[in-house]
mmCIF file of C-alpha atoms in Angstrom:
data_model
loop_
_atom_site.group_PDB
_atom_site.id
_atom_site.type_symbol
_atom_site.label_atom_id
_atom_site.label_comp_id
_atom_site.label_asym_id
_atom_site.label_seq_id
_atom_site.Cartn_x
_atom_site.Cartn_y
_atom_site.Cartn_z
ATOM 1 C CA UNK A 1 5.220 60.173 -69.552
ATOM 2 C CA UNK A 2 3.430 56.611 -68.134
ATOM 3 C CA UNK A 3 1.012 54.982 -69.967
ATOM 4 C CA UNK A 4 -2.465 53.556 -69.229
ATOM 5 C CA UNK A 5 -4.013 51.545 -71.785
ATOM 6 C CA UNK A 6 -7.318 49.769 -70.678
ATOM 7 C CA UNK A 7 -8.475 47.049 -73.428
ATOM 8 C CA UNK A 8 -6.416 48.421 -75.683
ATOM 9 C CA UNK A 9 -3.195 46.072 -75.775
ATOM 10 C CA UNK A 10 0.378 47.328 -77.078
ATOM 11 C CA UNK A 11 1.002 44.889 -80.622
ATOM 12 C CA UNK A 12 4.564 44.231 -81.720
ATOM 13 C CA UNK A 13 3.205 43.866 -85.198
ATOM 14 C CA UNK A 14 5.211 40.879 -87.716
ATOM 15 C CA UNK A 15 8.508 42.454 -88.960
ATOM 16 C CA UNK A 16 8.630 45.193 -86.512
ATOM 17 C CA UNK A 17 12.009 45.678 -84.140
ATOM 18 C CA UNK A 18 10.719 47.694 -81.303
ATOM 19 C CA UNK A 19 13.128 48.766 -78.670
ATOM 20 C CA UNK A 20 10.829 51.010 -75.331
ATOM 21 C CA UNK A 21 13.407 52.316 -73.239
ATOM 22 C CA UNK A 22 11.073 52.745 -69.945
ATOM 23 C CA UNK A 23 13.181 55.206 -68.423
ATOM 24 C CA UNK A 24 11.779 55.168 -65.107
ATOM 25 C CA UNK A 25 8.139 55.286 -66.060
ATOM 26 C CA UNK A 26 4.860 52.436 -66.097
ATOM 27 C CA UNK A 27 3.281 51.038 -69.107
ATOM 28 C CA UNK A 28 -0.177 49.775 -67.214
ATOM 29 C CA UNK A 29 -2.628 47.724 -69.201
ATOM 30 C CA UNK A 30 -5.465 45.820 -67.888
ATOM 31 C CA UNK A 31 -8.631 43.871 -69.813
ATOM 32 C CA UNK A 32 -12.663 43.924 -68.658
ATOM 33 C CA UNK A 33 -13.305 40.552 -71.080
ATOM 34 C CA UNK A 34 -14.106 37.723 -69.473
ATOM 35 C CA UNK A 35 -12.001 35.224 -72.335
ATOM 36 C CA UNK A 36 -8.267 35.209 -72.975
ATOM 37 C CA UNK A 37 -6.688 38.605 -72.449
ATOM 38 C CA UNK A 38 -3.166 39.835 -72.293
ATOM 39 C CA UNK A 39 -1.366 44.047 -72.423
ATOM 40 C CA UNK A 40 1.254 43.238 -74.945
ATOM 41 C CA UNK A 41 1.549 40.974 -77.959
ATOM 42 C CA UNK A 42 4.600 40.349 -80.221
ATOM 43 C CA UNK A 43 3.561 38.359 -82.929
ATOM 44 C CA UNK A 44 5.680 35.399 -84.866
ATOM 45 C CA UNK A 45 8.213 37.659 -86.577
ATOM 46 C CA UNK A 46 8.655 40.531 -83.858
ATOM 47 C CA UNK A 47 10.861 41.377 -81.885
ATOM 48 C CA UNK A 48 10.236 43.737 -78.686
ATOM 49 C CA UNK A 49 12.971 44.526 -76.188
ATOM 50 C CA UNK A 50 12.318 46.462 -72.785
ATOM 51 C CA UNK A 51 15.085 48.280 -71.042
ATOM 52 C CA UNK A 52 16.134 50.340 -67.547
ATOM 53 C CA UNK A 53 14.246 51.264 -65.583
ATOM 54 C CA UNK A 54 10.219 50.690 -64.990
ATOM 55 C CA UNK A 55 7.198 48.780 -64.247
ATOM 56 C CA UNK A 56 5.256 46.578 -66.968
ATOM 57 C CA UNK A 57 2.033 45.596 -65.025
ATOM 58 C CA UNK A 58 -1.519 44.374 -66.349
ATOM 59 C CA UNK A 59 -4.521 43.194 -64.632
ATOM 60 C CA UNK A 60 -7.912 41.316 -65.959
ATOM 61 C CA UNK A 61 -10.761 42.304 -63.819
ATOM 62 C CA UNK A 62 -13.009 39.349 -64.988
ATOM 63 C CA UNK A 63 -10.065 36.381 -65.500
ATOM 64 C CA UNK A 64 -11.632 33.114 -67.718
ATOM 65 C CA UNK A 65 -12.056 30.575 -65.199
ATOM 66 C CA UNK A 66 -14.696 28.315 -67.091
ATOM 67 C CA UNK A 67 -11.559 26.419 -69.355
ATOM 68 C CA UNK A 68 -11.985 23.416 -67.716
ATOM 69 C CA UNK A 69 -8.896 21.999 -66.489
ATOM 70 C CA UNK A 70 -5.051 21.986 -66.977
ATOM 71 C CA UNK A 71 -3.971 21.596 -70.635
ATOM 72 C CA UNK A 72 -7.750 22.691 -72.135
ATOM 73 C CA UNK A 73 -9.079 24.316 -74.379
ATOM 74 C CA UNK A 74 -6.332 24.262 -76.674
ATOM 75 C CA UNK A 75 -3.816 26.721 -78.538
ATOM 76 C CA UNK A 76 -4.297 29.715 -78.001
ATOM 77 C CA UNK A 77 -6.416 29.084 -74.701
ATOM 78 C CA UNK A 78 -7.851 31.060 -72.085
ATOM 79 C CA UNK A 79 -4.834 33.163 -70.397
ATOM 80 C CA UNK A 80 -4.336 36.238 -68.819
ATOM 81 C CA UNK A 81 -0.752 37.482 -69.481
ATOM 82 C CA UNK A 82 1.010 40.527 -68.923
ATOM 83 C CA UNK A 83 2.935 39.710 -72.465
ATOM 84 C CA UNK A 84 2.118 37.435 -74.615
ATOM 85 C CA UNK A 85 5.692 35.828 -76.905
ATOM 86 C CA UNK A 86 5.148 34.330 -80.325
ATOM 87 C CA UNK A 87 8.367 36.509 -81.107
ATOM 88 C CA UNK A 88 11.544 37.672 -79.808
ATOM 89 C CA UNK A 89 11.686 39.369 -75.962
ATOM 90 C CA UNK A 90 14.587 40.350 -74.576
ATOM 91 C CA UNK A 91 13.589 42.133 -70.796
ATOM 92 C CA UNK A 92 16.884 44.410 -69.711
ATOM 93 C CA UNK A 93 15.862 46.315 -66.263
ATOM 94 C CA UNK A 94 12.440 46.310 -66.274
ATOM 95 C CA UNK A 95 9.933 45.076 -63.802
ATOM 96 C CA UNK A 96 7.018 42.882 -66.052
ATOM 97 C CA UNK A 97 4.372 41.614 -63.150
ATOM 98 C CA UNK A 98 0.595 40.110 -63.457
ATOM 99 C CA UNK A 99 -1.859 40.888 -60.400
ATOM 100 C CA UNK A 100 -5.152 39.403 -62.370
ATOM 101 C CA UNK A 101 -7.676 38.627 -60.192
ATOM 102 C CA UNK A 102 -7.892 35.472 -58.649
ATOM 103 C CA UNK A 103 -9.143 32.419 -60.947
ATOM 104 C CA UNK A 104 -7.938 30.853 -64.031
ATOM 105 C CA UNK A 105 -4.759 30.972 -65.486
ATOM 106 C CA UNK A 106 -2.843 34.008 -66.024
ATOM 107 C CA UNK A 107 1.298 34.419 -66.349
ATOM 108 C CA UNK A 108 3.682 37.531 -66.473
ATOM 109 C CA UNK A 109 5.691 36.151 -69.636
ATOM 110 C CA UNK A 110 3.841 33.526 -71.945
ATOM 111 C CA UNK A 111 5.670 31.887 -74.369
ATOM 112 C CA UNK A 112 3.765 30.002 -77.625
ATOM 113 C CA UNK A 113 5.667 27.615 -80.210
ATOM 114 C CA UNK A 114 8.312 29.401 -82.012
ATOM 115 C CA UNK A 115 9.323 32.026 -79.684
ATOM 116 C CA UNK A 116 12.006 33.208 -77.772
ATOM 117 C CA UNK A 117 12.735 34.966 -73.734
ATOM 118 C CA UNK A 118 16.107 36.212 -73.094
ATOM 119 C CA UNK A 119 15.658 38.095 -69.364
ATOM 120 C CA UNK A 120 19.450 39.921 -68.797
ATOM 121 C CA UNK A 121 17.847 42.011 -65.933
ATOM 122 C CA UNK A 122 15.248 43.159 -64.323
ATOM 123 C CA UNK A 123 11.984 40.835 -62.424
ATOM 124 C CA UNK A 124 9.288 39.000 -63.793
ATOM 125 C CA UNK A 125 6.504 38.602 -61.379
ATOM 126 C CA UNK A 126 3.756 35.978 -60.864
ATOM 127 C CA UNK A 127 3.377 36.826 -57.025
ATOM 128 C CA UNK A 128 0.491 34.299 -56.537
ATOM 129 C CA UNK A 129 0.648 32.802 -60.000
ATOM 130 C CA UNK A 130 3.133 31.396 -63.002
ATOM 131 C CA UNK A 131 6.343 33.931 -63.740
ATOM 132 C CA UNK A 132 6.816 32.202 -66.766
ATOM 133 C CA UNK A 133 5.132 29.339 -69.076
ATOM 134 C CA UNK A 134 6.485 27.731 -71.674
ATOM 135 C CA UNK A 135 3.792 26.448 -73.624
ATOM 136 C CA UNK A 136 5.454 24.125 -76.340
ATOM 137 C CA UNK A 137 2.466 23.229 -79.224
ATOM 138 C CA UNK A 138 4.312 22.139 -82.262
ATOM 139 C CA UNK A 139 6.532 19.833 -83.144
ATOM 140 C CA UNK A 140 8.757 21.893 -85.381
ATOM 141 C CA UNK A 141 9.013 25.651 -83.490
ATOM 142 C CA UNK A 142 10.933 25.760 -80.673
ATOM 143 C CA UNK A 143 9.937 27.804 -77.571
ATOM 144 C CA UNK A 144 13.035 29.223 -75.713
ATOM 145 C CA UNK A 145 13.988 30.714 -72.909
ATOM 146 C CA UNK A 146 17.523 31.928 -71.784
ATOM 147 C CA UNK A 147 17.966 33.408 -68.025
ATOM 148 C CA UNK A 148 20.966 35.458 -68.028
ATOM 149 C CA UNK A 149 19.923 37.360 -64.885
ATOM 150 C CA UNK A 150 17.352 38.901 -62.426
ATOM 151 C CA UNK A 151 14.769 37.840 -61.312
ATOM 152 C CA UNK A 152 12.082 35.612 -61.683
ATOM 153 C CA UNK A 153 9.386 34.741 -59.087
ATOM 154 C CA UNK A 154 5.767 34.060 -58.618
ATOM 155 C CA UNK A 155 4.087 30.338 -57.240
ATOM 156 C CA UNK A 156 5.855 28.728 -60.070
ATOM 157 C CA UNK A 157 8.864 30.796 -61.431
ATOM 158 C CA UNK A 158 9.004 28.866 -64.739
ATOM 159 C CA UNK A 159 6.437 26.333 -66.182
ATOM 160 C CA UNK A 160 7.344 24.038 -69.059
ATOM 161 C CA UNK A 161 4.336 23.050 -70.553
ATOM 162 C CA UNK A 162 3.873 20.455 -73.292
ATOM 163 C CA UNK A 163 0.010 20.510 -73.493
ATOM 164 C CA UNK A 164 -0.995 17.366 -75.286
ATOM 165 C CA UNK A 165 -1.527 13.670 -75.268
ATOM 166 C CA UNK A 166 -0.024 11.508 -77.659
ATOM 167 C CA UNK A 167 3.474 10.871 -77.446
ATOM 168 C CA UNK A 168 4.518 10.957 -80.816
ATOM 169 C CA UNK A 169 4.052 14.208 -80.589
ATOM 170 C CA UNK A 170 7.586 15.240 -79.714
ATOM 171 C CA UNK A 171 8.010 18.995 -78.488
ATOM 172 C CA UNK A 172 11.263 21.187 -78.922
ATOM 173 C CA UNK A 173 12.151 23.245 -75.946
ATOM 174 C CA UNK A 174 15.328 24.760 -74.642
ATOM 175 C CA UNK A 175 15.680 26.210 -71.022
ATOM 176 C CA UNK A 176 18.877 27.936 -70.191
ATOM 177 C CA UNK A 177 19.904 29.107 -67.493
ATOM 178 C CA UNK A 178 23.196 30.901 -66.193
ATOM 179 C CA UNK A 179 22.292 33.368 -63.498
ATOM 180 C CA UNK A 180 19.933 35.215 -62.007
ATOM 181 C CA UNK A 181 17.340 33.993 -59.300
ATOM 182 C CA UNK A 182 14.562 31.617 -60.283
ATOM 183 C CA UNK A 183 11.943 31.386 -56.719
ATOM 184 C CA UNK A 184 8.231 29.904 -56.022
ATOM 185 C CA UNK A 185 6.751 31.775 -53.429
ATOM 186 C CA UNK A 186 4.785 28.605 -52.539
ATOM 187 C CA UNK A 187 7.881 26.379 -52.216
ATOM 188 C CA UNK A 188 6.106 23.985 -49.977
ATOM 189 C CA UNK A 189 3.460 23.288 -52.737
ATOM 190 C CA UNK A 190 5.050 24.653 -55.909
ATOM 191 C CA UNK A 191 8.753 24.425 -58.104
ATOM 192 C CA UNK A 192 10.843 26.707 -58.732
ATOM 193 C CA UNK A 193 10.942 25.591 -62.606
ATOM 194 C CA UNK A 194 8.706 22.651 -63.006
ATOM 195 C CA UNK A 195 7.817 20.921 -66.437
ATOM 196 C CA UNK A 196 4.529 18.907 -66.944
ATOM 197 C CA UNK A 197 3.356 16.627 -69.660
ATOM 198 C CA UNK A 198 0.112 15.407 -70.672
ATOM 199 C CA UNK A 199 1.451 12.796 -72.630
ATOM 200 C CA UNK A 200 3.444 14.877 -75.658
ATOM 201 C CA UNK A 201 7.214 13.550 -75.326
ATOM 202 C CA UNK A 202 10.197 15.234 -73.264
ATOM 203 C CA UNK A 203 12.692 13.591 -75.875
ATOM 204 C CA UNK A 204 13.367 17.230 -77.585
ATOM 205 C CA UNK A 205 13.100 19.251 -74.252
ATOM 206 C CA UNK A 206 16.634 19.936 -73.586
ATOM 207 C CA UNK A 207 17.413 21.741 -70.013
ATOM 208 C CA UNK A 208 20.861 23.284 -69.326
ATOM 209 C CA UNK A 209 22.033 25.335 -66.266
ATOM 210 C CA UNK A 210 25.453 26.681 -65.520
ATOM 211 C CA UNK A 211 24.052 29.112 -62.859
ATOM 212 C CA UNK A 212 21.643 30.907 -61.067
ATOM 213 C CA UNK A 213 20.235 31.070 -57.586
ATOM 214 C CA UNK A 214 17.029 28.203 -57.059
ATOM 215 C CA UNK A 215 14.612 28.654 -54.683
ATOM 216 C CA UNK A 216 12.334 25.998 -54.332
ATOM 217 C CA UNK A 217 12.613 22.615 -55.741
ATOM 218 C CA UNK A 218 13.726 22.013 -59.907
ATOM 219 C CA UNK A 219 11.153 19.410 -61.076
ATOM 220 C CA UNK A 220 11.469 16.994 -64.347
ATOM 221 C CA UNK A 221 9.573 15.091 -66.161
ATOM 222 C CA UNK A 222 5.770 15.823 -64.523
ATOM 223 C CA UNK A 223 3.188 13.692 -65.524
ATOM 224 C CA UNK A 224 3.942 11.675 -68.748
ATOM 225 C CA UNK A 225 6.107 8.752 -67.739
ATOM 226 C CA UNK A 226 7.497 8.427 -71.225
ATOM 227 C CA UNK A 227 11.007 9.923 -72.967
ATOM 228 C CA UNK A 228 12.535 11.765 -70.195
ATOM 229 C CA UNK A 229 14.054 15.668 -70.734
ATOM 230 C CA UNK A 230 17.969 16.017 -71.625
ATOM 231 C CA UNK A 231 19.227 18.245 -68.394
ATOM 232 C CA UNK A 232 22.365 19.174 -67.735
ATOM 233 C CA UNK A 233 23.347 21.162 -64.572
ATOM 234 C CA UNK A 234 26.635 22.187 -64.339
ATOM 235 C CA UNK A 235 26.067 25.128 -61.684
ATOM 236 C CA UNK A 236 24.461 27.050 -59.574
ATOM 237 C CA UNK A 237 23.054 27.259 -56.430
ATOM 238 C CA UNK A 238 19.991 24.964 -55.374
ATOM 239 C CA UNK A 239 18.216 26.079 -52.083
ATOM 240 C CA UNK A 240 15.572 23.116 -52.484
ATOM 241 C CA UNK A 241 15.928 19.454 -54.666
ATOM 242 C CA UNK A 242 16.533 18.613 -57.493
ATOM 243 C CA UNK A 243 13.939 16.315 -58.489
ATOM 244 C CA UNK A 244 12.904 13.625 -60.895
ATOM 245 C CA UNK A 245 9.650 11.722 -61.801
ATOM 246 C CA UNK A 246 11.658 8.701 -63.162
ATOM 247 C CA UNK A 247 8.397 6.971 -63.954
ATOM 248 C CA UNK A 248 8.787 3.449 -65.459
ATOM 249 C CA UNK A 249 11.056 2.502 -68.785
ATOM 250 C CA UNK A 250 12.459 5.723 -68.374
ATOM 251 C CA UNK A 251 15.889 6.493 -69.519
ATOM 252 C CA UNK A 252 17.343 9.203 -67.219
ATOM 253 C CA UNK A 253 18.656 11.318 -68.664
ATOM 254 C CA UNK A 254 20.048 13.970 -65.697
ATOM 255 C CA UNK A 255 23.705 14.841 -65.813
ATOM 256 C CA UNK A 256 24.412 16.914 -62.137
ATOM 257 C CA UNK A 257 28.327 17.163 -60.578
ATOM 258 C CA UNK A 258 28.661 14.825 -57.664
ATOM 259 C CA UNK A 259 28.145 17.866 -55.182
ATOM 260 C CA UNK A 260 24.335 17.728 -55.898
ATOM 261 C CA UNK A 261 21.738 14.827 -55.525
ATOM 262 C CA UNK A 262 18.846 13.836 -57.420
ATOM 263 C CA UNK A 263 15.713 12.901 -56.166
ATOM 264 C CA UNK A 264 13.944 10.480 -57.511
ATOM 265 C CA UNK A 265 9.758 10.419 -56.591
#
């Protein structure tokens, strides 16, 4: 049967390896807390695979709007997430959505340091919010997302966020896209993929795109003016622009086929 869980999140604990066959049903979670909240948490050292048709949905009725601006406060932050991922998460079939009320920061899937997310099929829906955030807050633990299929859509499709302001922090991030569709639902204002740093170094941020469809700009190196990400594009369909914030004293590491164009800004 479908599950409705109010103020009672699902927690996949350290050491657990769990598969949920959705079987066309719904897992509906919600929160009335005015601080950070989530519907499902995958702890560090745990794994969760969501398989088959079905819906995982979350709604926070009182999202935290007093977090002081982008990048604040420090980890674990202020977010209201459908899935908070610190372990390994595989999506293969269902829809994962965040329908939190307006205000605050909300993500369908929020990936923290040391986590791995693999999208094989299904949908990740952020609607007027970001679908997937990669919150890279460690110099040693990699934040990793791989998209092999499925649909990802939101105000931003995927956001790589380096939250610190110290150029000596070199945050390890891996984003790999081999297929699927990544869409910004507000392409005049935001991006299908958007990377931003408040000052942490992009030198160990690695982005590889060999396929997929991108509806909305794909933007690299936003914010911080230091080291650029390591980006390789060998395939994919780009229905908007590939953008590079070159800044000053920056060594461009973006490699694309001659048929594509990188616009500096």
